[in-house]
């Protein structure tokens, strides 16, 4: 049982309707807009990167700037499909095996970042190979832009009052309207938006435009894998696990941590490979 926490939160929960707007019976949620604008803004930023040939190894981006909109279409599909499959497999498989029709019911949420990332990587590799480009450079590109979408979706998670953290006495604790205990909690969604979104974007921006990391295929993707994995693991210490899973071990180890470890290891492998490869101008 959680002990009552009496500290008053100083960060007030915003009175924002999770539904951004409605058109007749169709309700458009901020969560969906986070994905939509994340993909759109990411595509615009990716186009600017692709257009600067000097950023890339041998002055050769993975594909032409004008092809980014075709790629964005496949990106959106791969994120949604991969995210949903990942959630089904990683977070609630017994329930979906008992109710298979619920797999396609996304109205109540249920998306996995790690599943969406796997789907996105597969889409990037297949799309780039069809264009004759370097698929490692394609992974670098999506690593450079995906932080935009992560930031927006985590803000949408906060608006939805979901995926919040453990109780806290810190002055920025938030009482979420969906919390049955109504105690101040870590706004873990904002922690993730700041670390996995804003901070990681700035780190990668410096890597790509100051140190020309895109000239070493795989380096930016590796930086993203390490940065995202470590940030997610850190936040998981104060973020509540999904209720149907709980903690996997010791009252602290979560599924989010488990799924983030391969990102860190894969990132380290990519960074090591990129550094050992010759620098191409």
Short mmCIF file of C-alpha atoms in Angstrom, two decimals:
data_model
loop_
_atom_site.label_atom_id
_atom_site.label_comp_id
_atom_site.label_asym_id
_atom_site.label_seq_id
_atom_site.Cartn_x
_atom_site.Cartn_y
_atom_site.Cartn_z
CA UNK A 1 0.00 0.00 0.00
CA UNK A 2 1.33 3.41 -0.94
CA UNK A 3 1.87 5.77 1.97
CA UNK A 4 -0.08 9.06 1.65
CA UNK A 5 2.04 11.98 0.53
CA UNK A 6 1.07 15.35 1.89
CA UNK A 7 3.36 17.67 -0.09
CA UNK A 8 1.44 20.06 -2.27
CA UNK A 9 2.35 19.91 -5.97
CA UNK A 10 3.57 23.14 -7.52
CA UNK A 11 3.22 21.88 -11.09
CA UNK A 12 -0.48 22.11 -11.82
CA UNK A 13 -2.02 19.61 -14.18
CA UNK A 14 -3.24 21.50 -17.27
CA UNK A 15 -6.94 21.53 -17.94
CA UNK A 16 -6.58 20.25 -21.51
CA UNK A 17 -9.10 17.92 -23.09
CA UNK A 18 -7.37 14.78 -24.46
CA UNK A 19 -9.55 15.29 -27.55
CA UNK A 20 -8.04 18.11 -29.58
CA UNK A 21 -11.11 18.58 -31.78
CA UNK A 22 -14.07 16.70 -33.21
CA UNK A 23 -15.50 16.54 -36.70
CA UNK A 24 -18.96 15.04 -36.39
CA UNK A 25 -18.57 11.63 -34.73
CA UNK A 26 -14.81 11.64 -35.34
CA UNK A 27 -12.74 12.67 -32.31
CA UNK A 28 -9.11 13.58 -32.96
CA UNK A 29 -6.89 13.16 -29.92
CA UNK A 30 -3.67 14.96 -29.05
CA UNK A 31 -2.01 11.54 -28.95
CA UNK A 32 -2.80 10.95 -32.62
CA UNK A 33 -1.68 14.48 -33.49
CA UNK A 34 1.61 13.79 -31.71
CA UNK A 35 2.28 10.92 -34.09
CA UNK A 36 1.06 12.88 -37.11
CA UNK A 37 3.03 16.06 -36.44
CA UNK A 38 6.02 14.06 -35.27
CA UNK A 39 6.13 12.30 -38.62
CA UNK A 40 5.49 15.49 -40.60
CA UNK A 41 8.03 17.67 -38.81
CA UNK A 42 10.49 14.79 -38.80
CA UNK A 43 10.11 14.44 -42.56
CA UNK A 44 10.75 18.18 -43.05
CA UNK A 45 13.88 18.01 -40.92
CA UNK A 46 15.02 14.83 -42.69
CA UNK A 47 14.57 16.55 -46.05
CA UNK A 48 16.87 19.36 -44.94
CA UNK A 49 19.49 16.80 -43.89
CA UNK A 50 19.21 14.88 -47.16
CA UNK A 51 19.56 18.11 -49.14
CA UNK A 52 22.93 18.88 -47.50
CA UNK A 53 25.06 16.33 -49.32
CA UNK A 54 28.21 17.51 -47.54
CA UNK A 55 26.90 16.04 -44.28
CA UNK A 56 26.99 12.50 -45.63
CA UNK A 57 29.72 9.96 -46.40
CA UNK A 58 30.94 10.40 -49.98
CA UNK A 59 28.44 13.29 -50.29
CA UNK A 60 25.78 10.60 -50.76
CA UNK A 61 22.63 10.68 -48.60
CA UNK A 62 20.71 7.38 -48.35
CA UNK A 63 18.13 8.60 -50.90
CA UNK A 64 17.01 11.77 -52.67
CA UNK A 65 15.41 14.59 -50.64
CA UNK A 66 12.23 14.46 -52.73
CA UNK A 67 11.69 10.82 -51.81
CA UNK A 68 11.24 11.65 -48.13
CA UNK A 69 7.46 11.93 -48.47
CA UNK A 70 7.17 8.40 -49.84
CA UNK A 71 9.35 7.30 -46.95
CA UNK A 72 7.19 9.24 -44.46
CA UNK A 73 4.13 7.28 -45.56
CA UNK A 74 5.86 3.96 -44.88
CA UNK A 75 7.25 5.44 -41.68
CA UNK A 76 3.79 6.16 -40.29
CA UNK A 77 2.54 2.67 -41.16
CA UNK A 78 5.59 0.96 -39.71
CA UNK A 79 5.41 2.91 -36.44
CA UNK A 80 1.72 2.18 -35.91
CA UNK A 81 1.91 -1.49 -36.91
CA UNK A 82 5.19 -2.13 -35.10
CA UNK A 83 4.08 -0.20 -32.03
CA UNK A 84 0.85 -2.15 -31.78
CA UNK A 85 2.46 -5.55 -32.35
CA UNK A 86 5.14 -4.67 -29.82
CA UNK A 87 2.55 -3.76 -27.19
CA UNK A 88 0.63 -6.98 -27.80
CA UNK A 89 3.76 -9.15 -27.55
CA UNK A 90 5.63 -7.34 -24.79
CA UNK A 91 2.95 -5.98 -22.50
CA UNK A 92 -0.33 -7.92 -22.61
CA UNK A 93 -0.02 -11.09 -24.68
CA UNK A 94 -2.28 -13.34 -22.50
CA UNK A 95 -5.18 -10.90 -22.74
CA UNK A 96 -4.87 -10.56 -26.52
CA UNK A 97 -4.58 -14.32 -27.00
CA UNK A 98 -7.87 -14.64 -25.14
CA UNK A 99 -9.43 -11.72 -27.08
CA UNK A 100 -7.72 -11.63 -30.51
CA UNK A 101 -10.15 -9.06 -31.96
CA UNK A 102 -8.88 -6.56 -29.40
CA UNK A 103 -5.52 -6.52 -31.19
CA UNK A 104 -6.91 -4.14 -33.81
CA UNK A 105 -8.73 -1.98 -31.26
CA UNK A 106 -6.38 0.94 -30.65
CA UNK A 107 -9.02 3.35 -29.35
CA UNK A 108 -7.91 2.76 -25.77
CA UNK A 109 -4.21 3.17 -26.56
CA UNK A 110 -1.65 0.42 -26.30
CA UNK A 111 1.49 1.27 -28.29
CA UNK A 112 5.06 0.20 -27.60
CA UNK A 113 7.92 2.56 -28.46
CA UNK A 114 10.32 -0.35 -28.82
CA UNK A 115 7.97 -2.17 -31.20
CA UNK A 116 7.46 1.00 -33.23
CA UNK A 117 11.22 1.55 -33.39
CA UNK A 118 11.80 -1.97 -34.70
CA UNK A 119 9.11 -1.47 -37.34
CA UNK A 120 10.63 1.88 -38.32
CA UNK A 121 14.12 0.42 -38.66
CA UNK A 122 12.86 -2.40 -40.88
CA UNK A 123 10.97 0.09 -43.06
CA UNK A 124 14.06 2.30 -43.36
CA UNK A 125 16.30 -0.61 -44.34
CA UNK A 126 13.89 -1.97 -46.96
CA UNK A 127 13.09 1.46 -48.42
CA UNK A 128 16.74 2.49 -48.66
CA UNK A 129 17.82 -0.79 -50.23
CA UNK A 130 15.13 -0.33 -52.88
CA UNK A 131 16.72 3.03 -53.70
CA UNK A 132 20.25 1.65 -53.76
CA UNK A 133 21.39 3.70 -50.76
CA UNK A 134 23.36 2.93 -47.61
CA UNK A 135 20.91 1.52 -45.08
CA UNK A 136 23.15 2.46 -42.14
CA UNK A 137 22.95 6.09 -43.25
CA UNK A 138 19.18 5.68 -43.40
CA UNK A 139 19.17 4.52 -39.77
CA UNK A 140 21.29 7.57 -38.95
CA UNK A 141 18.70 9.79 -40.59
CA UNK A 142 15.74 8.42 -38.65
CA UNK A 143 17.78 8.58 -35.44
CA UNK A 144 18.41 12.27 -36.08
CA UNK A 145 14.72 13.09 -36.59
CA UNK A 146 12.81 10.62 -34.40
CA UNK A 147 13.48 12.64 -31.25
CA UNK A 148 10.96 15.19 -32.57
CA UNK A 149 8.16 12.64 -32.54
CA UNK A 150 9.25 11.25 -29.18
CA UNK A 151 9.01 14.73 -27.64
CA UNK A 152 5.52 15.39 -29.03
CA UNK A 153 4.09 11.97 -28.11
CA UNK A 154 5.43 12.20 -24.54
CA UNK A 155 3.75 15.59 -24.17
CA UNK A 156 0.55 13.94 -25.42
CA UNK A 157 1.01 11.20 -22.80
CA UNK A 158 1.11 13.94 -20.17
CA UNK A 159 -2.06 15.56 -21.54
CA UNK A 160 -3.74 12.15 -21.44
CA UNK A 161 -2.67 11.77 -17.79
CA UNK A 162 -1.21 8.34 -18.56
CA UNK A 163 2.12 6.61 -17.94
CA UNK A 164 2.78 8.74 -14.87
CA UNK A 165 5.33 8.02 -12.21
CA UNK A 166 5.55 6.88 -8.62
CA UNK A 167 4.46 9.06 -5.68
CA UNK A 168 6.90 11.86 -4.83
CA UNK A 169 7.43 14.64 -2.29
CA UNK A 170 9.35 16.76 -4.79
CA UNK A 171 7.87 20.22 -5.37
CA UNK A 172 7.03 19.48 -9.02
CA UNK A 173 4.89 16.46 -8.20
CA UNK A 174 1.60 16.35 -10.11
CA UNK A 175 -1.79 15.02 -9.04
CA UNK A 176 -3.16 13.38 -12.17
CA UNK A 177 -6.95 13.27 -12.61
CA UNK A 178 -6.77 9.60 -13.65
CA UNK A 179 -4.89 8.57 -10.50
CA UNK A 180 -7.25 6.73 -8.11
CA UNK A 181 -5.02 7.58 -5.12
CA UNK A 182 -4.84 11.32 -5.94
CA UNK A 183 -1.31 11.83 -4.64
CA UNK A 184 1.52 13.90 -6.16
CA UNK A 185 3.49 11.82 -8.65
CA UNK A 186 6.57 12.14 -10.81
CA UNK A 187 5.56 13.60 -14.20
CA UNK A 188 7.61 10.89 -15.88
CA UNK A 189 6.14 11.75 -19.29
CA UNK A 190 7.81 15.18 -19.06
CA UNK A 191 11.08 13.60 -17.93
CA UNK A 192 11.03 11.44 -21.06
CA UNK A 193 10.08 14.37 -23.29
CA UNK A 194 13.04 16.32 -21.92
CA UNK A 195 15.61 13.50 -21.99
CA UNK A 196 14.60 11.27 -24.90
CA UNK A 197 13.24 14.14 -26.96
CA UNK A 198 14.81 17.56 -26.40
CA UNK A 199 18.20 16.67 -24.90
CA UNK A 200 18.87 13.79 -27.30
CA UNK A 201 17.87 15.98 -30.25
CA UNK A 202 20.44 18.61 -29.19
CA UNK A 203 23.17 16.01 -28.67
CA UNK A 204 22.58 14.48 -32.10
CA UNK A 205 22.31 17.93 -33.73
CA UNK A 206 25.77 18.79 -32.39
CA UNK A 207 27.08 15.42 -33.57
CA UNK A 208 25.70 15.84 -37.11
CA UNK A 209 26.47 19.53 -37.71
CA UNK A 210 29.59 20.17 -35.60
CA UNK A 211 31.39 16.81 -35.69
CA UNK A 212 29.89 15.60 -39.03
CA UNK A 213 28.86 12.27 -37.53
CA UNK A 214 26.73 11.39 -40.57
CA UNK A 215 29.97 10.84 -42.50
CA UNK A 216 30.48 7.71 -40.44
CA UNK A 217 27.46 5.50 -41.27
CA UNK A 218 25.96 3.99 -38.14
CA UNK A 219 27.42 6.51 -35.68
CA UNK A 220 24.30 8.67 -35.22
CA UNK A 221 22.08 5.60 -34.93
CA UNK A 222 24.45 4.29 -32.27
CA UNK A 223 24.37 7.56 -30.35
CA UNK A 224 20.58 7.47 -30.43
CA UNK A 225 20.43 3.87 -29.24
CA UNK A 226 22.73 4.57 -26.29
CA UNK A 227 21.09 7.90 -25.43
CA UNK A 228 17.52 6.68 -25.65
CA UNK A 229 18.22 3.43 -23.83
CA UNK A 230 19.99 5.09 -20.91
CA UNK A 231 17.38 7.86 -20.63
CA UNK A 232 14.50 5.39 -20.68
CA UNK A 233 16.16 3.14 -18.10
CA UNK A 234 16.76 6.13 -15.82
CA UNK A 235 13.14 7.30 -16.03
CA UNK A 236 11.84 3.77 -15.47
CA UNK A 237 13.14 3.98 -11.89
CA UNK A 238 10.38 6.51 -11.13
CA UNK A 239 7.78 5.57 -13.77
CA UNK A 240 5.07 3.13 -12.71
CA UNK A 241 5.12 -0.15 -14.66
CA UNK A 242 2.06 -1.33 -16.56
CA UNK A 243 -0.36 -2.72 -14.01
CA UNK A 244 -0.85 -6.03 -15.85
CA UNK A 245 2.90 -6.72 -15.70
CA UNK A 246 4.22 -4.94 -12.62
CA UNK A 247 7.89 -5.19 -11.76
CA UNK A 248 9.83 -8.06 -13.29
CA UNK A 249 12.37 -8.29 -10.50
CA UNK A 250 13.15 -6.82 -7.11
CA UNK A 251 10.48 -4.14 -7.09
CA UNK A 252 12.48 -1.95 -9.49
CA UNK A 253 13.28 -3.80 -12.75
CA UNK A 254 10.63 -3.16 -15.41
CA UNK A 255 9.77 -4.31 -18.92
CA UNK A 256 10.80 -0.88 -20.19
CA UNK A 257 14.28 -1.42 -18.78
CA UNK A 258 14.51 -4.90 -20.27
CA UNK A 259 13.52 -3.69 -23.73
CA UNK A 260 15.93 -0.74 -23.54
CA UNK A 261 19.03 -2.81 -22.80
CA UNK A 262 19.30 -4.10 -26.42
CA UNK A 263 19.12 -0.47 -27.61
CA UNK A 264 22.13 0.42 -25.49
CA UNK A 265 24.08 -2.68 -26.55
CA UNK A 266 23.18 -2.21 -30.21
CA UNK A 267 24.15 1.45 -29.97
CA UNK A 268 27.55 0.58 -28.53
CA UNK A 269 28.15 -1.90 -31.36
CA UNK A 270 27.20 0.68 -34.00
CA UNK A 271 29.40 3.37 -32.46
CA UNK A 272 32.36 0.98 -32.27
CA UNK A 273 31.82 -0.09 -35.89
CA UNK A 274 31.49 3.50 -37.13
CA UNK A 275 34.61 4.68 -35.30
CA UNK A 276 36.68 1.77 -36.61
CA UNK A 277 35.54 2.44 -40.17
CA UNK A 278 37.47 4.95 -42.25
CA UNK A 279 36.24 8.54 -42.14
CA UNK A 280 34.69 9.51 -45.47
CA UNK A 281 34.53 13.16 -46.56
#
